[in-house]
Amino acid sequence: MMNVIYVDNNATTMVAPEVLEAMMPYFSTYYGNPSSMHSFGGDVAGAIKTARENVANLIGAAPGEIVFTSCGTESDGTAIRAAIESYPDKKHIVTSRVEHPAIKNLYESLSKKGYRATFVPVDGSGRLDIDYLYNSLSEDTAIVSLMWGNNETGVLFPIEEISGEVKSRGILFHTDAVQAVGKISINVTESGVDMLSLSGHKLHAPKGIGALYIRKGTKFSPFMIGGHQESGRRGYDAVSRLRDKLEHALLEKVPNAIVNGDPTSRLPNTTSIAFEYVEGEAILLMMNEHGICASSGSACTSGSLEPSHVLRAMGVPFTAAHGSIRFSLSRYNTEDEINVILQELPPIIERLRELSPFWKEAMEG
Ligand code: PLP
């Protein structure tokens, strides 16, 4: 296999060697049921207890506030469904226009089943229209769910500020922090959120592990699903330095390249760059020839030629949205890899533009 330069970490990440090593015994030696009476199962219960404590520590929660799930999507779905079941008389649900499909599709489906869904807009930099949000809230609002970090652009919503206001009106507040956990410092006690979703495979644990934080006292009957472990470590200063180097150099080397999203409030590992007048898919295919793996949107939207709903909500013009590439780094990326991307990508864009009638037209225009 060709040497791979993996800058698609918002889609999924490599399992960290130490995570794999820590998990291996539970696929072979320690397979007992943690809820059983015998001590063979009891060994597993001890490991789950430790895992729950580790996840809780990562976000400043108490272990009893962590429910394990199978993925971020399940955590999101559980949070929203629990909220509307806990408040059966309330029929209004609120989110943003740039959420991951895990929330977006659920809200769209609920809006066909008698719920009134508000999708709060964002501005051209992907920042939430906070006044619109507050004006939409009413006695009938069951839950507000807003993502912490955007999977496509990395833009961060001011969750701490918003959750205080929403909760002061007696409304439940959930955040999809699947992209944010492990990348920025998060403390659920300080941020005041009622529920928070996270997903293991976005932070170097395997697929199939998620968690939902549910603040103690939240109207919700907790259930326990089996346990797993993961290790959260923060190495994101180094990552943001590499991301910034990549971004700055690409903007310098490639004309008509624009960063999508608010550069001042963003996940440290993510940059979404629009290369105007070229097709993102063509860029991805040509980068792939050099072993460079990036993405033209979130994993779920790539594969379709429609520009992403996130970029559309931000009002990014079609000529730019079509040529947008998301680079999402991890602590395993190296300076050498960034240098390879900087060497290979600018000529790719140049070649594609030579073939693009839109580019020719724009330049002559
Ligand atoms: N929420 C966000 C913001 C995501 O980026 C993703 C995955 O891309 C999910 C939820 C879904 O997580 P999972 O793949 O664990 O179901």
CSV table of C-alpha atoms and ligand atoms in Angstrom, one decimal:
chain,number,residue,atom,x,y,z
A,1,MET,CA,0.0,0.0,0.0
A,2,MET,CA,1.2,3.5,-0.8
A,3,ASN,CA,2.2,5.7,2.1
A,4,VAL,CA,-1.0,7.3,3.3
A,5,ILE,CA,-1.2,10.9,4.4
A,6,TYR,CA,-4.4,10.9,6.5
A,7,VAL,CA,-6.0,14.3,6.9
A,8,ASP,CA,-9.6,13.1,7.2
A,9,ASN,CA,-9.8,12.8,11.0
A,10,ASN,CA,-13.2,14.4,11.4
A,11,ALA,CA,-14.6,11.4,9.4
A,12,THR,CA,-12.9,8.9,11.6
A,13,THR,CA,-9.5,8.3,13.3
A,14,MET,CA,-6.8,5.6,13.7
A,15,VAL,CA,-7.2,3.5,16.8
A,16,ALA,CA,-4.3,4.6,19.1
A,17,PRO,CA,-1.9,1.7,19.7
A,18,GLU,CA,-2.3,2.1,23.5
A,19,VAL,CA,-6.1,1.9,23.1
A,20,LEU,CA,-5.8,-1.3,21.1
A,21,GLU,CA,-3.5,-2.8,23.6
A,22,ALA,CA,-5.7,-1.9,26.5
A,23,MET,CA,-8.8,-3.4,24.8
A,24,MET,CA,-7.3,-6.7,23.5
A,25,PRO,CA,-7.8,-8.7,26.7
A,26,TYR,CA,-11.5,-8.0,26.5
A,27,PHE,CA,-11.8,-9.7,23.2
A,28,SER,CA,-10.2,-12.9,24.5
A,29,THR,CA,-9.5,-13.5,28.2
A,30,TYR,CA,-12.1,-11.2,29.9
A,31,TYR,CA,-15.3,-11.8,28.0
A,32,GLY,CA,-17.6,-12.3,31.0
A,33,ASN,CA,-20.9,-10.5,31.6
A,34,PRO,CA,-20.1,-7.6,33.9
A,35,SER,CA,-23.6,-7.9,35.5
A,36,SER,CA,-23.1,-11.5,36.5
A,37,MET,CA,-22.6,-12.8,40.1
A,38,HIS,CA,-19.4,-14.6,39.4
A,39,SER,CA,-16.0,-12.9,39.8
A,40,PHE,CA,-15.0,-13.8,36.2
A,41,GLY,CA,-17.6,-11.3,35.1
A,42,GLY,CA,-16.7,-9.0,38.0
A,43,ASP,CA,-13.3,-8.4,36.5
A,44,VAL,CA,-15.0,-6.9,33.5
A,45,ALA,CA,-17.3,-4.8,35.7
A,46,GLY,CA,-14.1,-3.3,37.2
A,47,ALA,CA,-12.8,-2.4,33.8
A,48,ILE,CA,-16.0,-0.7,32.8
A,49,LYS,CA,-16.1,1.3,36.0
A,50,THR,CA,-12.6,2.6,35.2
A,51,ALA,CA,-13.6,3.3,31.6
A,52,ARG,CA,-16.7,5.3,32.8
A,53,GLU,CA,-14.5,7.3,35.2
A,54,ASN,CA,-12.0,8.1,32.4
A,55,VAL,CA,-14.8,9.3,30.1
A,56,ALA,CA,-16.3,11.3,32.9
A,57,ASN,CA,-12.9,12.9,33.7
A,58,LEU,CA,-12.4,13.9,30.1
A,59,ILE,CA,-15.4,16.2,30.3
A,60,GLY,CA,-15.6,17.1,34.0
A,61,ALA,CA,-18.6,14.9,34.7
A,62,ALA,CA,-19.3,12.4,37.5
A,63,PRO,CA,-19.1,8.7,36.4
A,64,GLY,CA,-22.8,8.2,37.1
A,65,GLU,CA,-23.7,10.8,34.5
A,66,ILE,CA,-22.1,8.8,31.7
A,67,VAL,CA,-24.2,6.4,29.6
A,68,PHE,CA,-22.3,4.3,27.1
A,69,THR,CA,-23.9,4.0,23.6
A,70,SER,CA,-22.8,2.5,20.3
A,71,CYS,CA,-21.9,5.8,18.5
A,72,GLY,CA,-22.5,9.5,18.4
A,73,THR,CA,-25.6,9.1,16.3
A,74,GLU,CA,-27.2,6.9,19.0
A,75,SER,CA,-26.2,9.4,21.7
A,76,ASP,CA,-27.8,12.2,19.7
A,77,GLY,CA,-31.0,10.2,19.1
A,78,THR,CA,-31.2,9.1,22.7
A,79,ALA,CA,-30.9,12.6,24.0
A,80,ILE,CA,-33.5,14.1,21.7
A,81,ARG,CA,-36.0,11.3,22.1
A,82,ALA,CA,-35.6,11.2,25.9
A,83,ALA,CA,-36.3,15.0,26.0
A,84,ILE,CA,-39.5,14.8,24.0
A,85,GLU,CA,-40.7,11.8,26.0
A,86,SER,CA,-40.0,13.6,29.2
A,87,TYR,CA,-42.0,16.6,28.2
A,88,PRO,CA,-44.9,15.1,26.2
A,89,ASP,CA,-46.9,18.3,26.1
A,90,LYS,CA,-44.1,20.4,24.5
A,91,LYS,CA,-44.1,20.2,20.7
A,92,HIS,CA,-41.3,22.6,19.7
A,93,ILE,CA,-37.7,21.5,19.1
A,94,VAL,CA,-34.8,23.7,18.2
A,95,THR,CA,-31.5,23.1,16.4
A,96,SER,CA,-29.3,24.9,13.8
A,97,ARG,CA,-29.1,24.7,10.1
A,98,VAL,CA,-25.6,23.2,10.1
A,99,GLU,CA,-26.0,20.2,12.3
A,100,HIS,CA,-24.7,16.7,11.5
A,101,PRO,CA,-27.3,14.5,9.8
A,102,ALA,CA,-27.6,12.6,13.1
A,103,ILE,CA,-29.5,15.6,14.4
A,104,LYS,CA,-30.7,17.2,11.2
A,105,ASN,CA,-32.5,14.1,9.9
A,106,LEU,CA,-34.0,13.3,13.2
A,107,TYR,CA,-35.4,16.8,13.5
A,108,GLU,CA,-36.8,16.6,9.9
A,109,SER,CA,-38.4,13.3,10.7
A,110,LEU,CA,-39.9,14.6,13.9
A,111,SER,CA,-41.3,17.7,12.1
A,112,LYS,CA,-43.3,15.3,10.0
A,113,LYS,CA,-44.7,13.7,13.2
A,114,GLY,CA,-46.3,16.7,14.7
A,115,TYR,CA,-43.3,18.6,16.1
A,116,ARG,CA,-42.5,22.1,15.1
A,117,ALA,CA,-38.8,22.3,14.4
A,118,THR,CA,-36.8,25.5,14.3
A,119,PHE,CA,-33.5,25.4,12.4
A,120,VAL,CA,-31.5,28.5,13.5
A,121,PRO,CA,-29.5,30.1,10.6
A,122,VAL,CA,-25.8,31.0,10.6
A,123,ASP,CA,-24.0,33.9,9.0
A,124,GLY,CA,-21.4,33.7,6.2
A,125,SER,CA,-18.7,32.6,8.7
A,126,GLY,CA,-20.8,29.9,10.1
A,127,ARG,CA,-21.6,31.8,13.4
A,128,LEU,CA,-25.0,31.1,14.9
A,129,ASP,CA,-27.7,33.8,14.9
A,130,ILE,CA,-28.1,33.9,18.6
A,131,ASP,CA,-30.9,36.5,18.6
A,132,TYR,CA,-32.9,34.3,16.2
A,133,LEU,CA,-32.4,31.4,18.6
A,134,TYR,CA,-33.6,33.3,21.7
A,135,ASN,CA,-36.6,34.8,19.9
A,136,SER,CA,-37.7,31.3,18.8
A,137,LEU,CA,-37.9,29.9,22.3
A,138,SER,CA,-41.2,29.6,24.1
A,139,GLU,CA,-43.1,27.7,26.8
A,140,ASP,CA,-43.7,25.0,24.2
A,141,THR,CA,-39.9,24.3,23.5
A,142,ALA,CA,-38.9,20.9,24.7
A,143,ILE,CA,-35.2,20.9,23.8
A,144,VAL,CA,-32.5,23.0,22.2
A,145,SER,CA,-29.7,20.9,20.5
A,146,LEU,CA,-26.7,22.7,19.1
A,147,MET,CA,-23.4,21.2,18.0
A,148,TRP,CA,-20.3,22.4,19.8
A,149,GLY,CA,-17.8,22.1,16.9
A,150,ASN,CA,-18.9,21.8,13.2
A,151,ASN,CA,-17.6,18.6,11.5
A,152,GLU,CA,-17.2,20.4,8.1
A,153,THR,CA,-15.7,23.8,9.0
A,154,GLY,CA,-14.6,23.3,12.6
A,155,VAL,CA,-16.5,26.4,13.6
A,156,LEU,CA,-17.3,26.5,17.3
A,157,PHE,CA,-20.7,27.7,18.7
A,158,PRO,CA,-20.5,29.6,22.1
A,159,ILE,CA,-22.2,26.7,23.9
A,160,GLU,CA,-21.4,28.0,27.4
A,161,GLU,CA,-23.1,31.3,26.7
A,162,ILE,CA,-26.1,29.8,25.0
A,163,SER,CA,-26.8,27.0,27.5
A,164,GLY,CA,-27.0,29.5,30.4
A,165,GLU,CA,-29.7,31.5,28.6
A,166,VAL,CA,-31.7,28.5,27.3
A,167,LYS,CA,-31.7,26.9,30.7
A,168,SER,CA,-32.7,30.0,32.5
A,169,ARG,CA,-35.9,29.6,30.5
A,170,GLY,CA,-36.4,26.1,31.9
A,171,ILE,CA,-35.6,24.4,28.6
A,172,LEU,CA,-33.4,21.3,28.2
A,173,PHE,CA,-30.1,21.9,26.4
A,174,HIS,CA,-28.2,19.2,24.5
A,175,THR,CA,-24.9,19.6,22.6
A,176,ASP,CA,-23.5,17.3,20.0
A,177,ALA,CA,-19.9,17.5,21.0
A,178,VAL,CA,-18.8,14.6,18.8
A,179,GLN,CA,-16.2,16.8,17.1
A,180,ALA,CA,-15.2,18.9,20.0
A,181,VAL,CA,-14.4,16.4,22.8
A,182,GLY,CA,-10.7,15.7,23.0
A,183,LYS,CA,-9.9,18.6,20.7
A,184,ILE,CA,-10.8,21.5,23.0
A,185,SER,CA,-11.1,21.7,26.7
A,186,ILE,CA,-14.7,20.8,27.8
A,187,ASN,CA,-16.1,20.9,31.3
A,188,VAL,CA,-19.8,20.0,31.5
A,189,THR,CA,-20.1,21.4,35.0
A,190,GLU,CA,-18.9,24.9,33.9
A,191,SER,CA,-20.7,24.8,30.6
A,192,GLY,CA,-24.0,24.0,32.2
A,193,VAL,CA,-25.3,21.7,29.4
A,194,ASP,CA,-27.8,19.1,30.4
A,195,MET,CA,-26.8,16.5,27.9
A,196,LEU,CA,-23.7,16.0,25.7
A,197,SER,CA,-22.9,13.4,22.9
A,198,LEU,CA,-19.5,12.1,22.2
A,199,SER,CA,-18.1,9.3,20.0
A,200,GLY,CA,-15.0,7.2,20.5
A,201,HIS,CA,-14.0,6.7,16.8
A,202,LYS,CA,-13.4,10.5,16.5
A,203,LEU,CA,-10.7,10.4,19.1
A,204,HIS,CA,-8.6,7.4,18.5
A,205,ALA,CA,-10.9,4.7,20.0
A,206,PRO,CA,-12.5,2.1,17.8
A,207,LYS,CA,-15.9,2.3,16.0
A,208,GLY,CA,-18.9,1.2,18.0
A,209,ILE,CA,-18.4,3.2,21.1
A,210,GLY,CA,-20.2,6.4,22.1
A,211,ALA,CA,-21.3,8.1,25.2
A,212,LEU,CA,-24.1,10.4,26.4
A,213,TYR,CA,-23.5,12.7,29.3
A,214,ILE,CA,-26.8,13.3,31.2
A,215,ARG,CA,-26.5,15.8,34.0
A,216,LYS,CA,-27.6,14.4,37.4
A,217,GLY,CA,-31.2,15.4,38.1
A,218,THR,CA,-32.1,15.8,34.4
A,219,LYS,CA,-35.7,14.6,33.7
A,220,PHE,CA,-34.6,11.4,32.1
A,221,SER,CA,-34.6,7.7,33.2
A,222,PRO,CA,-31.1,6.6,32.6
A,223,PHE,CA,-30.4,3.2,31.2
A,224,MET,CA,-27.1,1.5,31.1
A,225,ILE,CA,-25.6,0.0,27.9
A,226,GLY,CA,-22.4,-2.1,28.1
A,227,GLY,CA,-19.2,-0.4,28.7
A,228,HIS,CA,-16.0,0.3,26.9
A,229,GLN,CA,-12.9,2.3,27.4
A,230,GLU,CA,-11.1,5.0,25.6
A,231,SER,CA,-8.2,7.3,26.3
A,232,GLY,CA,-8.5,11.0,25.8
A,233,ARG,CA,-5.4,12.9,25.5
A,234,ARG,CA,-4.8,16.5,24.4
A,235,GLY,CA,-2.1,17.1,21.9
A,236,TYR,CA,-3.8,19.8,20.0
A,237,ASP,CA,-1.4,22.7,20.2
A,238,ALA,CA,0.9,20.8,17.9
A,239,VAL,CA,-2.0,19.9,15.7
A,240,SER,CA,-3.3,23.5,15.4
A,241,ARG,CA,0.3,24.6,14.5
A,242,LEU,CA,0.3,22.1,11.6
A,243,ARG,CA,-3.2,23.0,10.5
A,244,ASP,CA,-2.3,26.7,10.5
A,245,LYS,CA,0.9,26.0,8.5
A,246,LEU,CA,-1.2,24.0,5.9
A,247,GLU,CA,-3.9,26.7,5.7
A,248,HIS,CA,-1.6,29.7,5.5
A,249,ALA,CA,0.7,28.1,2.9
A,250,LEU,CA,-2.2,27.0,0.7
A,251,LEU,CA,-3.8,30.4,0.8
A,252,GLU,CA,-0.5,31.9,-0.2
A,253,LYS,CA,0.3,29.4,-3.0
A,254,VAL,CA,-3.2,29.0,-4.5
A,255,PRO,CA,-5.1,32.0,-5.9
A,256,ASN,CA,-8.8,32.2,-5.3
A,257,ALA,CA,-8.7,30.0,-2.2
A,258,ILE,CA,-10.9,30.9,0.7
A,259,VAL,CA,-11.3,29.5,4.2
A,260,ASN,CA,-14.8,28.5,5.0
A,261,GLY,CA,-15.9,29.4,8.6
A,262,ASP,CA,-15.0,31.7,11.4
A,263,PRO,CA,-11.2,31.5,11.8
A,264,THR,CA,-11.3,32.8,15.4
A,265,SER,CA,-13.6,30.2,16.8
A,266,ARG,CA,-12.7,26.9,15.4
A,267,LEU,CA,-11.7,23.3,16.2
A,268,PRO,CA,-7.8,23.2,16.3
A,269,ASN,CA,-7.5,20.4,13.8
A,270,THR,CA,-9.9,21.5,11.0
A,271,THR,CA,-9.7,23.7,8.0
A,272,SER,CA,-12.2,23.8,5.2
A,273,ILE,CA,-10.8,25.6,2.1
A,274,ALA,CA,-12.8,26.5,-1.0
A,275,PHE,CA,-10.8,26.4,-4.2
A,276,GLU,CA,-12.9,28.4,-6.5
A,277,TYR,CA,-14.0,27.1,-9.9
A,278,VAL,CA,-12.9,23.5,-9.5
A,279,GLU,CA,-14.7,20.3,-8.4
A,280,GLY,CA,-13.9,19.0,-4.9
A,281,GLU,CA,-14.3,15.4,-6.1
A,282,ALA,CA,-11.7,15.9,-8.8
A,283,ILE,CA,-9.3,17.4,-6.3
A,284,LEU,CA,-9.9,14.4,-4.0
A,285,LEU,CA,-9.2,11.9,-6.7
A,286,MET,CA,-6.0,13.6,-7.8
A,287,MET,CA,-4.8,13.9,-4.2
A,288,ASN,CA,-5.6,10.2,-3.7
A,289,GLU,CA,-3.0,9.4,-6.4
A,290,HIS,CA,-0.4,10.8,-4.0
A,291,GLY,CA,-1.9,8.9,-1.0
A,292,ILE,CA,-3.5,12.1,0.4
A,293,CYS,CA,-6.8,11.3,2.1
A,294,ALA,CA,-9.1,14.3,2.7
A,295,SER,CA,-12.8,15.0,2.3
A,296,SER,CA,-15.0,17.3,0.4
A,297,GLY,CA,-17.5,17.5,3.2
A,298,SER,CA,-18.6,15.3,6.1
A,299,ALA,CA,-18.3,11.6,5.5
A,300,CYS,CA,-22.1,11.4,5.1
A,301,THR,CA,-22.4,14.1,2.4
A,302,SER,CA,-19.4,13.2,0.4
A,303,GLY,CA,-20.3,10.9,-2.4
A,304,SER,CA,-23.2,13.1,-3.5
A,305,LEU,CA,-22.5,16.0,-5.8
A,306,GLU,CA,-24.8,18.4,-3.9
A,307,PRO,CA,-22.8,21.0,-2.1
A,308,SER,CA,-23.0,20.5,1.7
A,309,HIS,CA,-26.0,21.9,3.6
A,310,VAL,CA,-23.5,23.5,6.0
A,311,LEU,CA,-21.8,25.6,3.3
A,312,ARG,CA,-25.2,26.4,1.8
A,313,ALA,CA,-26.5,27.6,5.1
A,314,MET,CA,-23.5,29.9,5.3
A,315,GLY,CA,-24.3,31.3,1.9
A,316,VAL,CA,-21.0,30.1,0.3
A,317,PRO,CA,-21.5,30.6,-3.4
A,318,PHE,CA,-21.8,27.4,-5.5
A,319,THR,CA,-18.5,28.2,-7.4
A,320,ALA,CA,-16.7,28.0,-4.0
A,321,ALA,CA,-18.8,25.3,-2.2
A,322,HIS,CA,-18.2,22.8,-5.1
A,323,GLY,CA,-14.5,23.1,-4.7
A,324,SER,CA,-14.4,22.9,-0.9
A,325,ILE,CA,-12.0,20.5,0.8
A,326,ARG,CA,-11.9,19.6,4.4
A,327,PHE,CA,-8.6,18.8,6.0
A,328,SER,CA,-9.0,17.4,9.5
A,329,LEU,CA,-5.7,16.6,11.2
A,330,SER,CA,-4.8,14.4,14.2
A,331,ARG,CA,-1.8,14.1,16.5
A,332,TYR,CA,-0.4,11.5,14.2
A,333,ASN,CA,0.2,13.9,11.3
A,334,THR,CA,3.7,15.1,10.8
A,335,GLU,CA,5.3,18.3,9.4
A,336,ASP,CA,6.7,16.1,6.5
A,337,GLU,CA,3.2,15.1,5.5
A,338,ILE,CA,2.0,18.7,5.5
A,339,ASN,CA,5.0,19.5,3.3
A,340,VAL,CA,3.9,16.8,0.8
A,341,ILE,CA,0.4,18.2,0.7
A,342,LEU,CA,1.8,21.7,0.1
A,343,GLN,CA,4.0,20.3,-2.7
A,344,GLU,CA,1.3,18.2,-4.5
A,345,LEU,CA,-1.9,20.2,-4.1
A,346,PRO,CA,-1.2,23.6,-5.7
A,347,PRO,CA,-0.2,22.0,-9.1
A,348,ILE,CA,-3.4,19.8,-8.9
A,349,ILE,CA,-5.6,22.9,-8.5
A,350,GLU,CA,-3.7,24.6,-11.3
A,351,ARG,CA,-4.1,21.7,-13.7
A,352,LEU,CA,-7.9,21.4,-12.9
A,353,ARG,CA,-8.4,25.1,-13.4
A,354,GLU,CA,-6.7,24.9,-16.8
A,355,LEU,CA,-9.5,22.4,-17.7
A,356,SER,CA,-12.3,24.5,-16.1
A,357,PRO,CA,-14.4,26.7,-18.4
A,358,PHE,CA,-15.7,28.5,-15.3
A,359,TRP,CA,-12.2,29.5,-14.2
A,360,LYS,CA,-11.4,30.7,-17.8
A,361,GLU,CA,-14.6,32.7,-17.8
A,362,ALA,CA,-13.9,34.2,-14.4
A,363,MET,CA,-10.4,35.2,-15.3
A,364,GLU,CA,-11.4,36.8,-18.5
A,365,GLY,CA,-14.6,38.3,-17.0
B,1,PLP,N1,-22.2,14.5,15.2
B,1,PLP,C1,-21.1,15.0,14.5
B,1,PLP,C2,-20.9,16.5,14.7
B,1,PLP,C3,-20.3,14.2,13.7
B,1,PLP,O1,-19.3,14.8,13.1
B,1,PLP,C4,-20.6,12.8,13.6
B,1,PLP,C5,-19.8,12.0,12.7
B,1,PLP,O2,-19.3,12.4,11.7
B,1,PLP,C6,-21.7,12.3,14.4
B,1,PLP,C7,-22.4,13.1,15.2
B,1,PLP,C8,-22.0,10.8,14.3
B,1,PLP,O3,-21.1,10.1,15.1
B,1,PLP,P1,-21.0,8.5,14.9
B,1,PLP,O4,-20.2,8.3,13.6
B,1,PLP,O5,-20.2,8.0,16.1
B,1,PLP,O6,-22.4,8.0,14.8
